[in-house]
mmCIF file of C-alpha atoms in Angstrom:
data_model
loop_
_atom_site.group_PDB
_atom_site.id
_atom_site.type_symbol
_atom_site.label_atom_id
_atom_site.label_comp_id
_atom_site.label_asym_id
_atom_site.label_seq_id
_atom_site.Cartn_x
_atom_site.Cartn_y
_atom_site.Cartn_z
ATOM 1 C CA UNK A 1 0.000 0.000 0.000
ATOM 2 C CA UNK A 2 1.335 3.568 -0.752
ATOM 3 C CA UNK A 3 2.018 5.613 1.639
ATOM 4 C CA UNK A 4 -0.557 8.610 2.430
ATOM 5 C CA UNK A 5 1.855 11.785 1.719
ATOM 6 C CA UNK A 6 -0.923 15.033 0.771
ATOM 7 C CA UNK A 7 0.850 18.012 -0.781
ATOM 8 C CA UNK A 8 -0.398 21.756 0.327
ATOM 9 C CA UNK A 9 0.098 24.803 -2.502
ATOM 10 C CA UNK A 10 -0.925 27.473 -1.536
ATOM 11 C CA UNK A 11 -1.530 29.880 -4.757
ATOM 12 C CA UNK A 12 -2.379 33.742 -5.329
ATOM 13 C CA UNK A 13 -2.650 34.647 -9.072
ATOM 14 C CA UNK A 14 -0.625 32.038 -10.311
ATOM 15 C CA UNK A 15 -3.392 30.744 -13.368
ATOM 16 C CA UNK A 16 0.022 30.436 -15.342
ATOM 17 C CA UNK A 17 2.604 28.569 -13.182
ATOM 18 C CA UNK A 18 -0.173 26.316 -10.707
ATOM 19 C CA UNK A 19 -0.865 23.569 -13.156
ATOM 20 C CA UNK A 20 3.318 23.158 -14.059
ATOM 21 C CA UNK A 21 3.520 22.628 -10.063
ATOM 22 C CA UNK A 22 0.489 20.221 -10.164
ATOM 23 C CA UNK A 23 1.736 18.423 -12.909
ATOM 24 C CA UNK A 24 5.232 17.999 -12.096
ATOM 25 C CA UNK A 25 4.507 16.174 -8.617
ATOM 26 C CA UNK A 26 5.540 12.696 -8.655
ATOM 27 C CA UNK A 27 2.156 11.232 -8.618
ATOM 28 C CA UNK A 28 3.165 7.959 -7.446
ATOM 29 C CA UNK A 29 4.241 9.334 -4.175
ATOM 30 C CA UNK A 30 1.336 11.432 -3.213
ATOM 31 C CA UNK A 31 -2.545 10.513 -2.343
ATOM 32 C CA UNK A 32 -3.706 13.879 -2.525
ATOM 33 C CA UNK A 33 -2.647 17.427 -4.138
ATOM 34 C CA UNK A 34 -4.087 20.328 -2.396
ATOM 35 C CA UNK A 35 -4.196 23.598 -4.209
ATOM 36 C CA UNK A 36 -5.782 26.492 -1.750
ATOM 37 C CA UNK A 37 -6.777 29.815 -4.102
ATOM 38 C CA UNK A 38 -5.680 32.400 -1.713
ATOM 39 C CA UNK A 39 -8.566 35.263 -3.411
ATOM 40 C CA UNK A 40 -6.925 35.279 -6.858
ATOM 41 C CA UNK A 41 -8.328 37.363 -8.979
ATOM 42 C CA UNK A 42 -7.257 35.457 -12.263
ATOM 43 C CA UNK A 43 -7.956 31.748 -13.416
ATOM 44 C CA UNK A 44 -6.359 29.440 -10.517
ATOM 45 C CA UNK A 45 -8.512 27.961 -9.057
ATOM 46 C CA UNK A 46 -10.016 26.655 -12.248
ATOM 47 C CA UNK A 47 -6.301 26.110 -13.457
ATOM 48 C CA UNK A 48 -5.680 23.838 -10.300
ATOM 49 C CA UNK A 49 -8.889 21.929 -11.272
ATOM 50 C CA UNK A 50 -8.014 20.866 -14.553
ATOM 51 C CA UNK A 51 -4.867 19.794 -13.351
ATOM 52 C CA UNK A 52 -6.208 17.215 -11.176
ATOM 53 C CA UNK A 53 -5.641 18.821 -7.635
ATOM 54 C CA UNK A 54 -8.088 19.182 -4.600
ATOM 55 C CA UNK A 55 -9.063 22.936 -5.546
ATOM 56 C CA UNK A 56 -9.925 25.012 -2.552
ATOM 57 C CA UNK A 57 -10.315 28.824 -1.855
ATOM 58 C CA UNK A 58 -9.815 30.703 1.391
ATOM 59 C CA UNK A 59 -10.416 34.864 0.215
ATOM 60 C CA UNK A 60 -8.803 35.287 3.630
ATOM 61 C CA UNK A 61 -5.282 36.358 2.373
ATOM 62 C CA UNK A 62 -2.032 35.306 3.761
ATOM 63 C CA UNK A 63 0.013 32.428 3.331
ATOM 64 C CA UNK A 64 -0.170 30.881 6.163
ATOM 65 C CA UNK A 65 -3.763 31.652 6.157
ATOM 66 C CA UNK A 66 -3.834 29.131 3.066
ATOM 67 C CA UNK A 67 -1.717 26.743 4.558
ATOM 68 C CA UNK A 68 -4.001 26.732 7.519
ATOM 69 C CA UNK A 69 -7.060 26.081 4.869
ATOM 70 C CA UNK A 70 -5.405 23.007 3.405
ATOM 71 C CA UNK A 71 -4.169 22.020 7.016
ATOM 72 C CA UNK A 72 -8.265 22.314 7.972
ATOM 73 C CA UNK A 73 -9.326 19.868 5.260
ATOM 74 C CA UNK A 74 -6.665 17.159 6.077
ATOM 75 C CA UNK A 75 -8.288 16.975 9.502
ATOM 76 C CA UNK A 76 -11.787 16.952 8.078
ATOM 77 C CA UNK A 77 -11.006 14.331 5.951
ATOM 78 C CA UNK A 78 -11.717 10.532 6.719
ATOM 79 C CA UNK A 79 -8.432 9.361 6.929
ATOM 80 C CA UNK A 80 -5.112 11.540 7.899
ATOM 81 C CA UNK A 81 -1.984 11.198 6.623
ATOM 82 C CA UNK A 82 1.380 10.064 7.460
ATOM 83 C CA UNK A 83 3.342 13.401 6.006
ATOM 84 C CA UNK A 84 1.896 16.649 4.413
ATOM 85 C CA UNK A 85 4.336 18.675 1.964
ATOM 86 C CA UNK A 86 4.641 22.043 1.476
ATOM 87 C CA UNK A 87 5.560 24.132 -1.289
ATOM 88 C CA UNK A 88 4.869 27.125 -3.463
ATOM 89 C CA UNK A 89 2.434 27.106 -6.927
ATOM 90 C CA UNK A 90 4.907 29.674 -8.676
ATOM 91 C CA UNK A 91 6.795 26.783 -10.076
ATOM 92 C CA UNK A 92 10.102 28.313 -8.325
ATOM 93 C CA UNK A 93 10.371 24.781 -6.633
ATOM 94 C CA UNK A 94 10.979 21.271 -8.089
ATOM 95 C CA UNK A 95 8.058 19.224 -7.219
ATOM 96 C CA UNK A 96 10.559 15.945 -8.365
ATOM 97 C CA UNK A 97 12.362 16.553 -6.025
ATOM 98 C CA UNK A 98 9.448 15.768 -3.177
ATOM 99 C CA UNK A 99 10.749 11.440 -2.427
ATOM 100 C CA UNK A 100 14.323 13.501 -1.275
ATOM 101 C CA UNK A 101 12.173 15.388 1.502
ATOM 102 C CA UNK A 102 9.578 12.110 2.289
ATOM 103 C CA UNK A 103 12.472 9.797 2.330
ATOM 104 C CA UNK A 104 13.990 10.354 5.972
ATOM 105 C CA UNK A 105 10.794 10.583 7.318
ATOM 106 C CA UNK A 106 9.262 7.112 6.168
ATOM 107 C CA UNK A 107 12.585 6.005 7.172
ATOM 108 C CA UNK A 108 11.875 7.254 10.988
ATOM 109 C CA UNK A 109 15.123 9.241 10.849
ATOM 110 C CA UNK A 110 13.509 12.806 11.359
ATOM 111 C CA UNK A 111 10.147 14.565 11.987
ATOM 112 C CA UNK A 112 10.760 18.092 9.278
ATOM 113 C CA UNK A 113 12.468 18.189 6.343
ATOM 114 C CA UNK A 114 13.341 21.553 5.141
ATOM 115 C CA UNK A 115 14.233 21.618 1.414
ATOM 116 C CA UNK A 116 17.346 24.047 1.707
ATOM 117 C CA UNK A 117 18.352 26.505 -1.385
ATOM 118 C CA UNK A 118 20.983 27.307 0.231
ATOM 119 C CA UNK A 119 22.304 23.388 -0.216
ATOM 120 C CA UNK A 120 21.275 22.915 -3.644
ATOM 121 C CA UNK A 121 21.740 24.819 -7.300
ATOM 122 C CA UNK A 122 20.077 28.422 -7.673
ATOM 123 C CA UNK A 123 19.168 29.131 -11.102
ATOM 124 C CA UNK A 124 20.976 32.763 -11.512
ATOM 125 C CA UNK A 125 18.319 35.618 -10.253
ATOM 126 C CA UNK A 126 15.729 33.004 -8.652
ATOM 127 C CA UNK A 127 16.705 34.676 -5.688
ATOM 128 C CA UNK A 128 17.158 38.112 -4.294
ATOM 129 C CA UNK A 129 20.428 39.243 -2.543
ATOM 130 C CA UNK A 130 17.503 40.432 0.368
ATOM 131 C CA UNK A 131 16.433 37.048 0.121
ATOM 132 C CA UNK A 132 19.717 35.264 0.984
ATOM 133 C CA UNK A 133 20.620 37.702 3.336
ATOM 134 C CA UNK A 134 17.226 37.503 5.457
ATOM 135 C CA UNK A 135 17.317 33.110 5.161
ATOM 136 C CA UNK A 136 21.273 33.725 6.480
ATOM 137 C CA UNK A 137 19.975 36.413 9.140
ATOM 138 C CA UNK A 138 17.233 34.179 9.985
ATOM 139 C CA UNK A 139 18.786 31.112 10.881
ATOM 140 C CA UNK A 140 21.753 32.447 12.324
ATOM 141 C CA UNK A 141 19.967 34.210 14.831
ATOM 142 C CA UNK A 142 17.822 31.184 14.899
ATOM 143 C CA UNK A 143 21.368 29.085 15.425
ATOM 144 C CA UNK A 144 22.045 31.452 18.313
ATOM 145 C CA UNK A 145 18.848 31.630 20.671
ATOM 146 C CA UNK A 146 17.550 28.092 19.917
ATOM 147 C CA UNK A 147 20.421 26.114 19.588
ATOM 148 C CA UNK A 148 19.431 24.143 15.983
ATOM 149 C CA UNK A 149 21.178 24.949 12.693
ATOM 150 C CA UNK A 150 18.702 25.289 9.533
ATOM 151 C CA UNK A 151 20.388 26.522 6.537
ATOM 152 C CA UNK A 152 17.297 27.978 4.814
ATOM 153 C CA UNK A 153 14.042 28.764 5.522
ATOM 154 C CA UNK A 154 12.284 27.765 2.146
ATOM 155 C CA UNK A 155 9.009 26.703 1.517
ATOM 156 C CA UNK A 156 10.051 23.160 0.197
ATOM 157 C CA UNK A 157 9.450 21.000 3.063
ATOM 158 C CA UNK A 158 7.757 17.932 4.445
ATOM 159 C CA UNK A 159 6.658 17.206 7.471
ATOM 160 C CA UNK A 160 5.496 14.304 9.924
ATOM 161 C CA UNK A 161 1.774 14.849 10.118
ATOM 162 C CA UNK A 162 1.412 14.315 14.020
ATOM 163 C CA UNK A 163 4.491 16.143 14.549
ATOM 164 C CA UNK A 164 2.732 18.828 12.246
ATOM 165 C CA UNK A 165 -0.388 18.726 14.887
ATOM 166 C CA UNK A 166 1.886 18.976 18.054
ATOM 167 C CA UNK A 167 3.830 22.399 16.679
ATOM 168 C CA UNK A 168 -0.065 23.950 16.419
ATOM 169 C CA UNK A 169 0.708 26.673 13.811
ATOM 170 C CA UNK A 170 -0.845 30.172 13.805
ATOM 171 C CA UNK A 171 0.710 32.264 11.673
ATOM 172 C CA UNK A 172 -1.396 33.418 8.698
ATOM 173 C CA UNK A 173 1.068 35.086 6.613
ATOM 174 C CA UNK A 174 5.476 35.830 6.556
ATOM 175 C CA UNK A 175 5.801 34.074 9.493
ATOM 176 C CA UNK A 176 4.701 30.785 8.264
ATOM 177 C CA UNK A 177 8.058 28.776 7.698
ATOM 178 C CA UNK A 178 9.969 30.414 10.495
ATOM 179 C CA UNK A 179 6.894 29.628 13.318
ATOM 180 C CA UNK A 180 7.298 25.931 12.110
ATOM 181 C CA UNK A 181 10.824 25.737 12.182
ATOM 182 C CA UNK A 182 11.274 27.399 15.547
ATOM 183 C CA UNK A 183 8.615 25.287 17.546
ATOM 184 C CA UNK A 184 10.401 22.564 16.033
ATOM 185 C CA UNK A 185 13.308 23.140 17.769
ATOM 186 C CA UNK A 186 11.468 23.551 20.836
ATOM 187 C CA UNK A 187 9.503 21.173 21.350
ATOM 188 C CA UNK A 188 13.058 18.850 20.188
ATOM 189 C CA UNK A 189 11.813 17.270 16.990
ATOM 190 C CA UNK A 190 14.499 15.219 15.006
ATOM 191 C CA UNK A 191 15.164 18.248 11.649
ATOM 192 C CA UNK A 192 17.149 17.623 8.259
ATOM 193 C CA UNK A 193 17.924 19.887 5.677
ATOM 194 C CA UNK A 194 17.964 18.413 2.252
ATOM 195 C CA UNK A 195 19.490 20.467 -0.728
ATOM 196 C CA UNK A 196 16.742 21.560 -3.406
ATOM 197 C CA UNK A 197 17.354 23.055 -6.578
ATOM 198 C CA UNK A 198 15.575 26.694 -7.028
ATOM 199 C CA UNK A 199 14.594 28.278 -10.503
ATOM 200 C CA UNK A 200 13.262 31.815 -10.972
ATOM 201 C CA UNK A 201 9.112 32.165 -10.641
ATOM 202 C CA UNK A 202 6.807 32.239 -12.989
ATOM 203 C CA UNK A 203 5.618 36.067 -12.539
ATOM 204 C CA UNK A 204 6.183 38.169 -10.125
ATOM 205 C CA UNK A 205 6.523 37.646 -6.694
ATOM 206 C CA UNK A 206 4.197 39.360 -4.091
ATOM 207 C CA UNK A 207 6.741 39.301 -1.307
ATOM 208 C CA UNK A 208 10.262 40.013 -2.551
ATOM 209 C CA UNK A 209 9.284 41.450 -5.937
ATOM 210 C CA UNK A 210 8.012 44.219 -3.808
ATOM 211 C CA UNK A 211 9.546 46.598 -1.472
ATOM 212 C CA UNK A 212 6.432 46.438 0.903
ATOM 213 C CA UNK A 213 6.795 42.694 0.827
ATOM 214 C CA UNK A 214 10.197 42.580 1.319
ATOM 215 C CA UNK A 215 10.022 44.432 4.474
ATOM 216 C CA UNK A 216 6.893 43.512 6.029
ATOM 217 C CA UNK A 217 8.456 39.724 5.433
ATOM 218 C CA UNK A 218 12.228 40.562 7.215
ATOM 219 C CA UNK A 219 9.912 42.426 10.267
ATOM 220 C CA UNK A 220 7.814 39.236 10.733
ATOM 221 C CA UNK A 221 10.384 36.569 10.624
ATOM 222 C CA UNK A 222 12.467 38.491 13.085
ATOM 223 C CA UNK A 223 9.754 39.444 15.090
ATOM 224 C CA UNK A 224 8.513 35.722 15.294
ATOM 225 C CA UNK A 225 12.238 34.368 15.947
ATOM 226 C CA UNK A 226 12.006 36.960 19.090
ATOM 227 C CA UNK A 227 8.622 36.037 20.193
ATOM 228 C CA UNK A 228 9.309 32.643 20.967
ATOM 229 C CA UNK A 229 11.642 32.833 22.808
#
């Protein structure tokens, strides 16, 4: 019997990149593909349909506000899983990559897998210097006041589905990867960081291809790391 593995995307105006993502999963890993339409305004959620996924909207924006959406219909659902995956629907990430970030886990090594840029190839301009300066910022201050080295704080991950339910995640939107990686280290789960190769979007980005985004995302990661504590 394959193992139950469900994948969360969440997705905000990405009609031209979501069904790449969708389609590029390796299907024979995965039960379930869950796209969450954070209040596009352009053709994903249809998009995400046609491609075969779980199509849900939550006009509630945020990214972890989405995450929490798909997170809500796993636990509605008859059966849970083993592992959930994350990762983004702007086709920045390489979905064939996902068996490198399930492996340890089915293997009872670890609990979270974070797929690490920093580790693997970056296609030139996939990410901003701001980018690899806040990830470095981030986890060395992360290294520092919590004791646990992460390279990278990218979207790419997988986690243990009850050790998913014991961190109890609240953030709704910059925050997301950070809260999960620093309750983590609290609460002493078993982390890896795999390398992952990184490509530049499709379209633009609505956190670092934006000044506003860029800061508002830098303020909430460090203001999360702090708040922790």
């Amino acid at each position: 019997m394959k193992n139950d593995i469900r994948v969360i995307i969440p997705a905000f105006n990405e009609q031209n990149a979501v069904g790449l993502v969708v389609n590029e999963i390796p299907k024979d890993w995965v039960t379930e593909i869950i796209v969450v339409d954070n209040g596009s305004s352009d053709d994903t959620f249809a998009q995400a349909e046609r491609s075969g996924a779980t199509a849900l909207r939550e006009a509630r924006r945020g990214y972890g506000q989405a995450c929490l959406k798909g997170m809500e219909h796993i636990a509605n659902s008859t059966t849970q899983p083993e592992i959930v995956v994350f990762l983004d629907g702007d086709h920045s990430d390489y979905p064939a990559q996902l068996p490198d970030l399930v492996k340890p886990i089915l293997s009872g090594q670890v609990d979270l897998v974070i797929g690490s840029r920093a580790l693997g190839q970056k296609e030139r301009g996939s990410m901003t210097p701001q980018q690899i300066f806040g990830n470095w910022l981030a986890t060395t201050l992360i290294r520092w006041f919590y004791g646990v080295k992460y390279t990278d704080l990218g979207p790419f991950r997988a986690v243990r589905y009850s050790s998913l339910m014991a961190i109890g995640m609240k953030d709704t939107n910059y925050g997301w990867t950070v809260e999960m990686q620093l309750k983590a280290a609290k609460l002493k789960l078993r982390t890896l960081d795999v390398p992952v190769n990184y490509r530049q979007r499709i379209g633009v980005s609505k956190v670092s291809g934006t000044v506003k985004g860029t800061i508002m995302a830098g303020y909430k990661i460090i203001f999360t790391i702090f708040r922790h504590l």
